[in-house]
Each structure stands twice: as C-alpha cells, then as structure tokens.
PDB file of C-alpha atoms in Angstrom:
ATOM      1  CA  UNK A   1      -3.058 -22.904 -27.059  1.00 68.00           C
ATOM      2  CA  UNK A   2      -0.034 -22.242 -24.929  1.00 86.00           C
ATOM      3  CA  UNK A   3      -1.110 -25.355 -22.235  1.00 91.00           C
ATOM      4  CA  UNK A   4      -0.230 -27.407 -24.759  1.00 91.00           C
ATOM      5  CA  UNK A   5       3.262 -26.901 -25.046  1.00 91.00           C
ATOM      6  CA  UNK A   6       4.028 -27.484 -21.598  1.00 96.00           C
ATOM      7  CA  UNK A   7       5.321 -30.634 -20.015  1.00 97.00           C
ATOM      8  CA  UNK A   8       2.712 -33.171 -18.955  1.00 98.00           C
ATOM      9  CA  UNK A   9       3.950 -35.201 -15.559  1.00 97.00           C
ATOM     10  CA  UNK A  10       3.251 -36.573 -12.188  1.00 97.00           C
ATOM     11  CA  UNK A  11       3.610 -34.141  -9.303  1.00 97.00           C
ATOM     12  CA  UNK A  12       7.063 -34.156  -7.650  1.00 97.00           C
ATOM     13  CA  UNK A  13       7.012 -34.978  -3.528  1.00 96.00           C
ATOM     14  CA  UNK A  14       6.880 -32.126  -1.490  1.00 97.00           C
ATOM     15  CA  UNK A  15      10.068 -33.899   0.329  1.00 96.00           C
ATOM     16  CA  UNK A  16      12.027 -30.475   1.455  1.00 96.00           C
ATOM     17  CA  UNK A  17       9.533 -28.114   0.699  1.00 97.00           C
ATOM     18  CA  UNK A  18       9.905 -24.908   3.212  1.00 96.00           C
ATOM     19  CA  UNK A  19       8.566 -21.315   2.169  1.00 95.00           C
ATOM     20  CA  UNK A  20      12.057 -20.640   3.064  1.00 95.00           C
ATOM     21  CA  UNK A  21      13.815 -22.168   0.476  1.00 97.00           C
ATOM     22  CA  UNK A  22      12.233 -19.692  -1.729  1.00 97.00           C
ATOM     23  CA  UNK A  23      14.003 -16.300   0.218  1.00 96.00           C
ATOM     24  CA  UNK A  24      12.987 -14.187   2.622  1.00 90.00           C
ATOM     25  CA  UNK A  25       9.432 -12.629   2.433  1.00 89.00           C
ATOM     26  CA  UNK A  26       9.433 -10.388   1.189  1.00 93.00           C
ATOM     27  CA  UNK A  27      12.649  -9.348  -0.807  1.00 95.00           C
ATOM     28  CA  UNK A  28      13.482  -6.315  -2.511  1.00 96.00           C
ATOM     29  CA  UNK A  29      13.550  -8.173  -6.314  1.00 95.00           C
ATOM     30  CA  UNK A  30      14.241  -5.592  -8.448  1.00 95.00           C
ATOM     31  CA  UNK A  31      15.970  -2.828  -5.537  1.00 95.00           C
ATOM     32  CA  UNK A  32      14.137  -0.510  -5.929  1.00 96.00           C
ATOM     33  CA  UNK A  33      14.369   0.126  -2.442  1.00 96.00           C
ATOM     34  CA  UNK A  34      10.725  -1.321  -1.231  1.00 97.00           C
ATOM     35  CA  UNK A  35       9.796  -5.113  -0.736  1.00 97.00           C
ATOM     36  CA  UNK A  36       7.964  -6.761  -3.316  1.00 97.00           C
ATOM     37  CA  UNK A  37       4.780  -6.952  -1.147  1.00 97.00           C
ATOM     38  CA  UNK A  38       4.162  -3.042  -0.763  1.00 97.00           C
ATOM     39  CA  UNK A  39       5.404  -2.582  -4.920  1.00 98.00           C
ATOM     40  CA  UNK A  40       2.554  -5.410  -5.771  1.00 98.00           C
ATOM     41  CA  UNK A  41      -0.046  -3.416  -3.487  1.00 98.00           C
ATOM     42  CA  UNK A  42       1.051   0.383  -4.779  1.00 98.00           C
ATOM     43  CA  UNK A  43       0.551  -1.111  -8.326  1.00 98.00           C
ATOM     44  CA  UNK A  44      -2.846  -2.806  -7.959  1.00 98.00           C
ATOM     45  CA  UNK A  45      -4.749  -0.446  -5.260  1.00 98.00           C
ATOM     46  CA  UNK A  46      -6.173   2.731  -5.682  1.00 98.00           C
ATOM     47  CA  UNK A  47      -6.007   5.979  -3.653  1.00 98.00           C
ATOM     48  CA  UNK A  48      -2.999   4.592  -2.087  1.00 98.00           C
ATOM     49  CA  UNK A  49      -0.619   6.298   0.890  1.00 98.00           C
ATOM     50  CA  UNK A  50       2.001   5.473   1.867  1.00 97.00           C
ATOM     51  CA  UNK A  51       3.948   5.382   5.437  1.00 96.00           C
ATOM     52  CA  UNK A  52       6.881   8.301   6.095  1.00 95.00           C
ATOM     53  CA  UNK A  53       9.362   5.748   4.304  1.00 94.00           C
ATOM     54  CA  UNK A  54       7.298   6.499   1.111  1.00 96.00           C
ATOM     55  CA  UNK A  55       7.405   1.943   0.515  1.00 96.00           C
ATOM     56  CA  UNK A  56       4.701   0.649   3.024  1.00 97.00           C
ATOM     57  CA  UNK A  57       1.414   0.954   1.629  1.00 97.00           C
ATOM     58  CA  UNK A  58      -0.514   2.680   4.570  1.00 97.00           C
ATOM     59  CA  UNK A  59      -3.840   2.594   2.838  1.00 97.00           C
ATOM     60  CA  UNK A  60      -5.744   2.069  -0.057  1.00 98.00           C
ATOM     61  CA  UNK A  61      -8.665   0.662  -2.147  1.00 98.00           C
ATOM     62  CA  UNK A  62      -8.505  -2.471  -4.071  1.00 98.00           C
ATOM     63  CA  UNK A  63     -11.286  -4.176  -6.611  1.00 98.00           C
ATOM     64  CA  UNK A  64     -10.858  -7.730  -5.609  1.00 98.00           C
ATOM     65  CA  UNK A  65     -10.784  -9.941  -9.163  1.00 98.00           C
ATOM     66  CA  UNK A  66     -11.171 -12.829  -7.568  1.00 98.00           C
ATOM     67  CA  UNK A  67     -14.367 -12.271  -5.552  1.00 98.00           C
ATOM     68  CA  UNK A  68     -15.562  -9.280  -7.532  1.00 98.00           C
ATOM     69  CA  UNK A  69     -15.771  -7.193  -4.303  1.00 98.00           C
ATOM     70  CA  UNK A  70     -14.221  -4.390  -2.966  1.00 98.00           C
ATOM     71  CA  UNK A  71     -11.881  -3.823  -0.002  1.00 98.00           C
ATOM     72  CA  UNK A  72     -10.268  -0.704   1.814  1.00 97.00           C
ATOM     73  CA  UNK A  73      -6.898  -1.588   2.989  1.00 97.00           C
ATOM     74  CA  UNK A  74      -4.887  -0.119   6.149  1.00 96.00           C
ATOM     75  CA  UNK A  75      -1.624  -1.526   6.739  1.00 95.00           C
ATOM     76  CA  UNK A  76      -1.613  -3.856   9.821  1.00 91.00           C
ATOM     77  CA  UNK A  77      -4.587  -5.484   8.959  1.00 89.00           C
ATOM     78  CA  UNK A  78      -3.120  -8.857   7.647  1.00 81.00           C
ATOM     79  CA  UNK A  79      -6.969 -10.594   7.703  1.00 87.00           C
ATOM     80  CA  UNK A  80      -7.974  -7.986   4.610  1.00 95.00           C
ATOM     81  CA  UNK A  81      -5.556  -8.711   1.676  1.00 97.00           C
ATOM     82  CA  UNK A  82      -3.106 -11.096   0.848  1.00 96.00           C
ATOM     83  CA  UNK A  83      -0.683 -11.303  -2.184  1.00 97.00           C
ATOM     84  CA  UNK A  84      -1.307 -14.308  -3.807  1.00 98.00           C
ATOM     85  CA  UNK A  85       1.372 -16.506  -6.141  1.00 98.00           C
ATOM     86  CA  UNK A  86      -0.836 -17.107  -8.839  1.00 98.00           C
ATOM     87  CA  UNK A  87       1.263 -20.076  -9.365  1.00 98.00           C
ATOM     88  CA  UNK A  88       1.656 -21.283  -5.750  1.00 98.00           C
ATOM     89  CA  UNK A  89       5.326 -22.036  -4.444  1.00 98.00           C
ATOM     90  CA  UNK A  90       3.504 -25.173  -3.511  1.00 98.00           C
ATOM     91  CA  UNK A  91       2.594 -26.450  -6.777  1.00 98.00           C
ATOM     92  CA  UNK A  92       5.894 -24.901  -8.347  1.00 98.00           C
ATOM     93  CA  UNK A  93       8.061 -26.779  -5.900  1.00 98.00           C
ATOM     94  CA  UNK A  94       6.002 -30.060  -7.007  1.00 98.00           C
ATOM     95  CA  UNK A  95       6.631 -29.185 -10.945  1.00 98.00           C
ATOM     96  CA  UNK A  96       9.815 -28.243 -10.949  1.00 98.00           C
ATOM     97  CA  UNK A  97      10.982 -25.411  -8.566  1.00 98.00           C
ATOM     98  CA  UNK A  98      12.327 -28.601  -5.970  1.00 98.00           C
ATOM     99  CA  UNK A  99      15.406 -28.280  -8.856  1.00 97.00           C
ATOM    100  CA  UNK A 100      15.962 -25.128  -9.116  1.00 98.00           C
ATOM    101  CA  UNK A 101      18.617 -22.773  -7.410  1.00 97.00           C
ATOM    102  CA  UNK A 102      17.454 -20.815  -4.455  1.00 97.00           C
ATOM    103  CA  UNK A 103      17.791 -17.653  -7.164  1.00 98.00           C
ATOM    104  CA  UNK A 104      15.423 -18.669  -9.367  1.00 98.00           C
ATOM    105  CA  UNK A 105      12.885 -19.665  -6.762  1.00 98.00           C
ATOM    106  CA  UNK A 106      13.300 -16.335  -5.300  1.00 98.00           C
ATOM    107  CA  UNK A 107      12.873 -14.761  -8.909  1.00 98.00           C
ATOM    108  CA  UNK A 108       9.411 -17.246  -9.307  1.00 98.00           C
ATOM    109  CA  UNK A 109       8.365 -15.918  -5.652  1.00 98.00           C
ATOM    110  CA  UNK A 110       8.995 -12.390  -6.211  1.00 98.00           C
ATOM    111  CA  UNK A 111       7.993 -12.209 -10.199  1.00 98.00           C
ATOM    112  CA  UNK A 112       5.191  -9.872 -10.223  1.00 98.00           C
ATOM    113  CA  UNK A 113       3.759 -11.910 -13.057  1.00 98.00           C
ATOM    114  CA  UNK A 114       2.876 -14.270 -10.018  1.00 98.00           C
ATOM    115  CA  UNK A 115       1.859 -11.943  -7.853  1.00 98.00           C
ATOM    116  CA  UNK A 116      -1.925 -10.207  -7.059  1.00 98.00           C
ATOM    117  CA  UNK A 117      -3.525  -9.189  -4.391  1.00 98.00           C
ATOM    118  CA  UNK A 118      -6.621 -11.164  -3.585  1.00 98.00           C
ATOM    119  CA  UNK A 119      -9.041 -11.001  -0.431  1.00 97.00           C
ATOM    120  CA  UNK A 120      -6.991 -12.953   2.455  1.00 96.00           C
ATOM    121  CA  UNK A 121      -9.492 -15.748   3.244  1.00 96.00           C
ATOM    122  CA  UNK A 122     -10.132 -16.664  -0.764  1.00 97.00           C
ATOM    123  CA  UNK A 123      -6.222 -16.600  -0.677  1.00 96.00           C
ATOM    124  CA  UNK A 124      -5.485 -19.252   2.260  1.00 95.00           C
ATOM    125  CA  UNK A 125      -8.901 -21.465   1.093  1.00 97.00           C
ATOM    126  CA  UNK A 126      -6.521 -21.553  -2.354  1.00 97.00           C
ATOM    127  CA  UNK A 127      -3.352 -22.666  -0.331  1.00 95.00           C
ATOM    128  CA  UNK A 128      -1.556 -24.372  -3.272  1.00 96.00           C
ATOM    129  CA  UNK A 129      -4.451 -25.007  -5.303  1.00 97.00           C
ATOM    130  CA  UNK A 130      -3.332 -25.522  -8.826  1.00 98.00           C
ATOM    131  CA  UNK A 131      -6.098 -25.237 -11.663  1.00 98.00           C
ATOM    132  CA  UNK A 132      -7.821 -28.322 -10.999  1.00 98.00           C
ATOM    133  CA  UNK A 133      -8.417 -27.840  -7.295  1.00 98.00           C
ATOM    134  CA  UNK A 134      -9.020 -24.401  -6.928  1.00 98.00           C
ATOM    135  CA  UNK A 135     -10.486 -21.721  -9.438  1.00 98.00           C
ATOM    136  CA  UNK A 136     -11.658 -18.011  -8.009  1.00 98.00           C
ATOM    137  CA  UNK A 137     -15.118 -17.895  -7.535  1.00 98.00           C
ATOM    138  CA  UNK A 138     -15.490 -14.839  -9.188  1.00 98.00           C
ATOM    139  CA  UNK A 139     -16.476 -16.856 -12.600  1.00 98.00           C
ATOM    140  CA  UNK A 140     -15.610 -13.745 -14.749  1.00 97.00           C
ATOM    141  CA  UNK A 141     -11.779 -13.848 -14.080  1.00 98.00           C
ATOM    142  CA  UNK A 142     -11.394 -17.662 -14.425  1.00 98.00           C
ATOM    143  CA  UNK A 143     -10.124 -16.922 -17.866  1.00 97.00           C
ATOM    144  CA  UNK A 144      -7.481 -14.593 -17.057  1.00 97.00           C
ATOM    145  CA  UNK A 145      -6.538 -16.446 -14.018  1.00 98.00           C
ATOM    146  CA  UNK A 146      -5.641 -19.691 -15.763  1.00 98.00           C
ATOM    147  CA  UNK A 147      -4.493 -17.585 -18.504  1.00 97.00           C
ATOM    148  CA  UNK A 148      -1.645 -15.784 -15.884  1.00 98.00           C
ATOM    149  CA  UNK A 149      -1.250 -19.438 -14.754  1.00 98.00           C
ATOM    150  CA  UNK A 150       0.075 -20.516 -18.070  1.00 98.00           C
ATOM    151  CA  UNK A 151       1.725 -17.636 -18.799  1.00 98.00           C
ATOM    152  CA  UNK A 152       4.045 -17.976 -15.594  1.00 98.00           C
ATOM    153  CA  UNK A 153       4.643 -21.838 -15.808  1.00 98.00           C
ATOM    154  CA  UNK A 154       5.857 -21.293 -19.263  1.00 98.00           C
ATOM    155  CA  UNK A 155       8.329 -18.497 -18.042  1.00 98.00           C
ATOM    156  CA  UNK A 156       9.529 -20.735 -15.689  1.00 98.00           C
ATOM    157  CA  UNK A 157       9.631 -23.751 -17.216  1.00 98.00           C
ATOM    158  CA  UNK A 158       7.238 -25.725 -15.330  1.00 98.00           C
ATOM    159  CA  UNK A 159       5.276 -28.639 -16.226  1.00 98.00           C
ATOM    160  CA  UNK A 160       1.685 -29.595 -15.514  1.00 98.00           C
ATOM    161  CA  UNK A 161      -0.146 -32.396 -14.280  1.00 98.00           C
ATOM    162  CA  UNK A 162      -2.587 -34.143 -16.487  1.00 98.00           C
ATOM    163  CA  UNK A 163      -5.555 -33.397 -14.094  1.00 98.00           C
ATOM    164  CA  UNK A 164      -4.065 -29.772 -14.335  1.00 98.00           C
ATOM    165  CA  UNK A 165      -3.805 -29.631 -18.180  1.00 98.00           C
ATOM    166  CA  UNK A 166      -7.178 -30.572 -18.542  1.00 98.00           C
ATOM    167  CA  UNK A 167      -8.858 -28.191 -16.001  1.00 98.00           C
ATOM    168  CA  UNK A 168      -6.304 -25.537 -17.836  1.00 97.00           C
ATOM    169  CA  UNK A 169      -8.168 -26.472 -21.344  1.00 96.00           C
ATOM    170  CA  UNK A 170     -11.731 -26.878 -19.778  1.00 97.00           C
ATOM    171  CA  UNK A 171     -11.584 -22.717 -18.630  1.00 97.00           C
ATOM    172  CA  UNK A 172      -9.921 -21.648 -21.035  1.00 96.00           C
ATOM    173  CA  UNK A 173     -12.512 -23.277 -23.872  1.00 95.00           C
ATOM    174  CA  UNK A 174     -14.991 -20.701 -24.137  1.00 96.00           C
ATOM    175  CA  UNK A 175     -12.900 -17.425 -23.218  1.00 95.00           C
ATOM    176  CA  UNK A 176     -13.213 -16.176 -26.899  1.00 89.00           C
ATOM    177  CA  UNK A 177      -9.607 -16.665 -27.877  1.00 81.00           C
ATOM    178  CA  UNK A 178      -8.252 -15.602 -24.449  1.00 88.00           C
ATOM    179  CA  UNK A 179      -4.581 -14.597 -25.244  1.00 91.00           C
ATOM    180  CA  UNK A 180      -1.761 -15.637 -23.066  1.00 94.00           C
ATOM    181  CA  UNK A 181      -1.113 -13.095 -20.081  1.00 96.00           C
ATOM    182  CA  UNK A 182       1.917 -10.504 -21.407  1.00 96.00           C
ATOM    183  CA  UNK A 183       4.866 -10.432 -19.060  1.00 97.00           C
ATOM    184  CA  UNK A 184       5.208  -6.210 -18.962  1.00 97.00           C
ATOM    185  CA  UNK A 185       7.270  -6.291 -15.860  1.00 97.00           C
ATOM    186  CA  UNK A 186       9.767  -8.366 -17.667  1.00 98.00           C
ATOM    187  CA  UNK A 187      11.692  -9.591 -14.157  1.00 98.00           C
ATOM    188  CA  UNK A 188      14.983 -11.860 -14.619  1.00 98.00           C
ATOM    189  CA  UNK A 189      13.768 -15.572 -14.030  1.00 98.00           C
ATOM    190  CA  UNK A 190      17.051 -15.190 -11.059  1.00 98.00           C
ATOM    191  CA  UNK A 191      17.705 -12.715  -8.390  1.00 97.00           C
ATOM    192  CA  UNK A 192      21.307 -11.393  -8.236  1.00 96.00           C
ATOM    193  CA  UNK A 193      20.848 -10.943  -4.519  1.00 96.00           C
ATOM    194  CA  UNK A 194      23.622 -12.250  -2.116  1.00 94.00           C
ATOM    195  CA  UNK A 195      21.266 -15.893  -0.439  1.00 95.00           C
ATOM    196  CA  UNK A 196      21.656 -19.075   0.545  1.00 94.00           C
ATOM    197  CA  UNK A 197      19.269 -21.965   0.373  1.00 95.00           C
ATOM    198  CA  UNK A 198      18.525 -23.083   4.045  1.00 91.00           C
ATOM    199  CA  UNK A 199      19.349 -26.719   3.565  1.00 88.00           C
ATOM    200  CA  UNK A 200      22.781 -25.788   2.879  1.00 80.00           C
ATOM    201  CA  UNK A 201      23.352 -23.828   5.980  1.00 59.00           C
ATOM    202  CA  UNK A 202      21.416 -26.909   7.811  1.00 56.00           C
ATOM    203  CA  UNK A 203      24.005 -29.430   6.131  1.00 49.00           C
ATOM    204  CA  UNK A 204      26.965 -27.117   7.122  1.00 45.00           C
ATOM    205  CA  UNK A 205      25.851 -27.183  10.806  1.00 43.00           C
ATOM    206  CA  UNK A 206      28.190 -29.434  13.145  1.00 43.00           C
ATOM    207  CA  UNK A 207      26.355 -32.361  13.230  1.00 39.00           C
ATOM    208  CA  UNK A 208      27.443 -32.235  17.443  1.00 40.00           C
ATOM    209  CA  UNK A 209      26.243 -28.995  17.772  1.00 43.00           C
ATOM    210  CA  UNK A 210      23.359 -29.582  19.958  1.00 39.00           C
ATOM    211  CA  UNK A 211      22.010 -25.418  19.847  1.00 38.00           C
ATOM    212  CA  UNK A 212      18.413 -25.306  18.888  1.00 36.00           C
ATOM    213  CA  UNK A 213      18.890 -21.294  18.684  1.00 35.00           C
ATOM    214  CA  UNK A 214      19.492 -21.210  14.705  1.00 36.00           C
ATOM    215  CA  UNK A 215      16.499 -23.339  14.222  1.00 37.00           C
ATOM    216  CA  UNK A 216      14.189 -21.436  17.170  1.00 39.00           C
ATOM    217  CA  UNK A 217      15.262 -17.670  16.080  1.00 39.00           C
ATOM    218  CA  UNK A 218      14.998 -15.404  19.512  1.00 41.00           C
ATOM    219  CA  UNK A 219      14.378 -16.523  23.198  1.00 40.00           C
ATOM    220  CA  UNK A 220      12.259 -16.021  25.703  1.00 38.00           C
ATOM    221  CA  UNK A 221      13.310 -16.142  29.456  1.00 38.00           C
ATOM    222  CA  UNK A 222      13.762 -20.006  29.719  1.00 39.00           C
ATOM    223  CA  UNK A 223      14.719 -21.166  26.986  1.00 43.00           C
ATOM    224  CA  UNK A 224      14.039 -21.109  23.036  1.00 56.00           C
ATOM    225  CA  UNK A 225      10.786 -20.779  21.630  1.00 72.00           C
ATOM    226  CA  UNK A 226       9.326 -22.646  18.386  1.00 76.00           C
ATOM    227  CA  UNK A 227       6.237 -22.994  17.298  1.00 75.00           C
ATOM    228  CA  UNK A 228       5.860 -25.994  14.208  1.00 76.00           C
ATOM    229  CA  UNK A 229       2.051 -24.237  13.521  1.00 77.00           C
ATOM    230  CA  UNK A 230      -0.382 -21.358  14.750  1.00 78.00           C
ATOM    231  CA  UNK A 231      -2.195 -23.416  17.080  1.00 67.00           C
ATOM    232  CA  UNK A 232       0.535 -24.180  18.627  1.00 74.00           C
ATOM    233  CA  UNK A 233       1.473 -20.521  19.168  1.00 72.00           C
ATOM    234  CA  UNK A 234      -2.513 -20.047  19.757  1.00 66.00           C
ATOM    235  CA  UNK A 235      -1.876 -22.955  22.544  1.00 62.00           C
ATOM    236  CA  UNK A 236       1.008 -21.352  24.112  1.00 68.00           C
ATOM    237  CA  UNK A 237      -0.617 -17.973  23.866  1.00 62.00           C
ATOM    238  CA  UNK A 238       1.895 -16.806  21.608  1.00 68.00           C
ATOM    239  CA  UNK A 239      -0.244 -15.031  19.139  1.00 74.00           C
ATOM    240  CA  UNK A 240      -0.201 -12.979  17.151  1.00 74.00           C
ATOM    241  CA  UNK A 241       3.249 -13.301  16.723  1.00 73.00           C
ATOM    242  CA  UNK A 242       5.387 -10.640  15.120  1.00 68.00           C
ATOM    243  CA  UNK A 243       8.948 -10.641  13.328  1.00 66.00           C
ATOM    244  CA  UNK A 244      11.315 -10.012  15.549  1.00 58.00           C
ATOM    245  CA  UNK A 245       9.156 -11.972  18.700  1.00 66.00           C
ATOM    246  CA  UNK A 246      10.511 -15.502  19.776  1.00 69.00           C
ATOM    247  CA  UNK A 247       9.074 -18.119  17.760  1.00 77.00           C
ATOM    248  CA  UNK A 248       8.295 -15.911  14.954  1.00 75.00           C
ATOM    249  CA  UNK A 249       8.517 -17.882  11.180  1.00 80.00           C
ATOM    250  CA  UNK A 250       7.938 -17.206   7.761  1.00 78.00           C
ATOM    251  CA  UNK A 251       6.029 -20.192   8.305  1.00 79.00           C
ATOM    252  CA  UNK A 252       3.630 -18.498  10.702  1.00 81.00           C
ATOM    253  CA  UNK A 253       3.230 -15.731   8.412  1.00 77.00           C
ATOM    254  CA  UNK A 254       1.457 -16.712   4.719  1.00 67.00           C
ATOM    255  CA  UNK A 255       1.173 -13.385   4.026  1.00 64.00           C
ATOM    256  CA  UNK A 256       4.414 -11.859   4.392  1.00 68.00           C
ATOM    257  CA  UNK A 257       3.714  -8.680   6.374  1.00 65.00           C
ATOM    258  CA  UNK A 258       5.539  -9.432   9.563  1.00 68.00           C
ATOM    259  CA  UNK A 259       2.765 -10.967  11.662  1.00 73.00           C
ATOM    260  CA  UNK A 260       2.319 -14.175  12.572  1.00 77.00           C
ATOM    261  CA  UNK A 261      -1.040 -16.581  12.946  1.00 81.00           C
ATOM    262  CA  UNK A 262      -3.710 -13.319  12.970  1.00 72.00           C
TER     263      UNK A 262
END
C-alpha cells in the first residue's frame, strides 16, 4: 500500500500560511493560454461552451463524484461548483509545502492531479479537511478519493499525520485492491513562470513606508479599502466583491473565479 511509504509526522503550524503564497488563482500552469480553473472544468464537464475567448467555460454539465448528483453549470454562478485541491493547500502547507519554493507550491496548486470539480458547499464544508476530518459523502468515491490523496502527497513529497495514515488505511481496506491514482497529466512538480513569494516583497518593503495601498489593492473615495473576511465586506456592504473592486482578495475568493464572498 502506497500510505505506507510516506512520512509519518506532526502537523507543521500554519505560521505564514496565505492562499497567496501559493500564486495567483488561477495561473496559466502549463500556457496553454487558459487558467487552470476553466482547463479543470472543460476536462471534467460535459456539453461544455465556451465564452468568445474559446477558455472560460460558459456552460456545462457535471456528475458530481462527491455527492453523486448532478449540476448544470453557467459561468458566474460561483455558489454551483468549485474546484477542489484534493490535497488542500491547507493541509499541504502543514506537511510540507511551508518549505517549499513559491514554484513548487504553485505547481501543487495548479497540478491537475489535485484538482476536481466538486459541488461548492461540499467543497467549503471540506475547507482543509485532510482524510481523517473530512471524507465525501458520496460513500462510493471514498476509495478513489483517498486513493488521489495518496497519489498526490507522494508526488509531492508530503508526509502524513498519524490520525491521517490511519483514516488513509481504514478507506482504503475494503476497496478490492484499489490501485494508486495514475498521474496522466504528468505536470512538472515547479512552474517556470516569472513569481515571487509575497513574504519576500513584504520583507523588501521600507520598513518607514507607512502606505497601506500594496497591502489594501484599489481605493475607494476616502481612503483604502480592506476587508480581513466576508463579513466584514458583508458589514461594510461590500459584497459581492469582484477582482478589480477595492478590497477585493484571493482571500475573499475560495473559488478562484473573480468574485468575492457570494
């Protein structure tokens, strides 16, 4: 059994975790000239279209694995699909990814080994769920599910935890002999793109710079706007808030698509 040839150890801290420090959302991994979220939708849905750029998924149907239902898609719509990390950057960053250039962890974010599209609200009830916290509830999938989760830790080189390890072993018990996920799309484990890891840009700031604009992204009339969560922006009647809006963040957006606390 693969599981057992991975690492066994504590969880790292989350000390300097930020979705950010694993590259933009979504970036074009392997350029082929579309973002990583509409090539993991094209792939998986059915009786797809596409928007005039022939990259944004416009619409399409999708047979959920992990609740076993199905959805009809139309771009826009950020509370219908989500595209889950099968391996959450959560749970990376606490077994390993914390290490790791900002490169790889854009590789481990964009891989589309670790990457399916799930029903939104099964996705953010996951948040970064490993094994023995969160399993889908479709029951039928659980095998290939942990399966996938092996498959990408070992990629990556990623250990488990011990509560993990045993969850991993108690799914995959009576799947018949459930082989290890294949890697088909073969991505690099490291992006070539040109980025930069946040913190570095933070630590290169003048410490007696007082500007909040890098940190608060676009202004309104008044001042800069930044909003630490969505009910903040729900407070401030901010939502939904779109790329490009002030006080728009990757860390208002979980799913990637450009909008902000739907």
């Amino acid at each position: 059994m693969a599981v057992s040839l991975l690492p066994v150890k504590g969880r790292a801290p989350m000390t300097g975790y930020d979705r950010d420090r694993f590259g933009a959302a979504w970036l074009d991994a392997d350029r082929n000239g579309c973002d990583t979220r509409n090539d993991i939708l094209g792939e998986h849905l059915t009786a797809v279209t596409l928007e005039n750029n022939g990259c944004v998924v416009a619409t399409g149907s999708y047979e959920d694995p992990y609740t076993g239902s199905r959805i009809d898609y139309w771009n826009g719509h950020g509370a219908l699909i989500d595209i889950d990390h099968i391996v959450s950057l959560g749970n990376g960053w606490a077994t390993g990814a914390f290490g790791w250039p900002i490169e790889k962890r854009a590789a481990f974010a964009n891989d589309p080994l670790n990457l399916l599209p799930t029903d939104a609200g099964v996705n953010r009830q996951k948040g970064d769920g490993d094994a023995a916290t969160w399993l889908p509830p479709n029951t039928s999938y659980r095998c290939e599910y942990v399966s996938r989760q092996v498959a990408v830790k070992a990629k990556y080189d990623l250990w488990v935890t011990a509560p993990e390890k045993a969850a991993i072993q108690r799914v995959l018990a009576p799947c018949d002999g459930q082989a290890l996920t294949s890697d088909d799309w073969g991505a690099s484990t490291e992006v070539d793109h040109n980025i930069s890891d946040p913190t570095d840009a933070n630590n290169d700031r003048d410490p007696t710079d007082s500007s909040e604009a890098a940190a608060t992204g676009p202004t309104r009339s008044g001042g800069p706007v930044h909003y630490d969560s969505c009910d903040a922006a729900r407070a401030a009647g901010g939502t939904p808030v779109r790329a490009g809006d002030p006080g728009y963040g990757t860390h208002l957006d979980r799913d990637g698509d450009g909008i902000g606390c739907e």
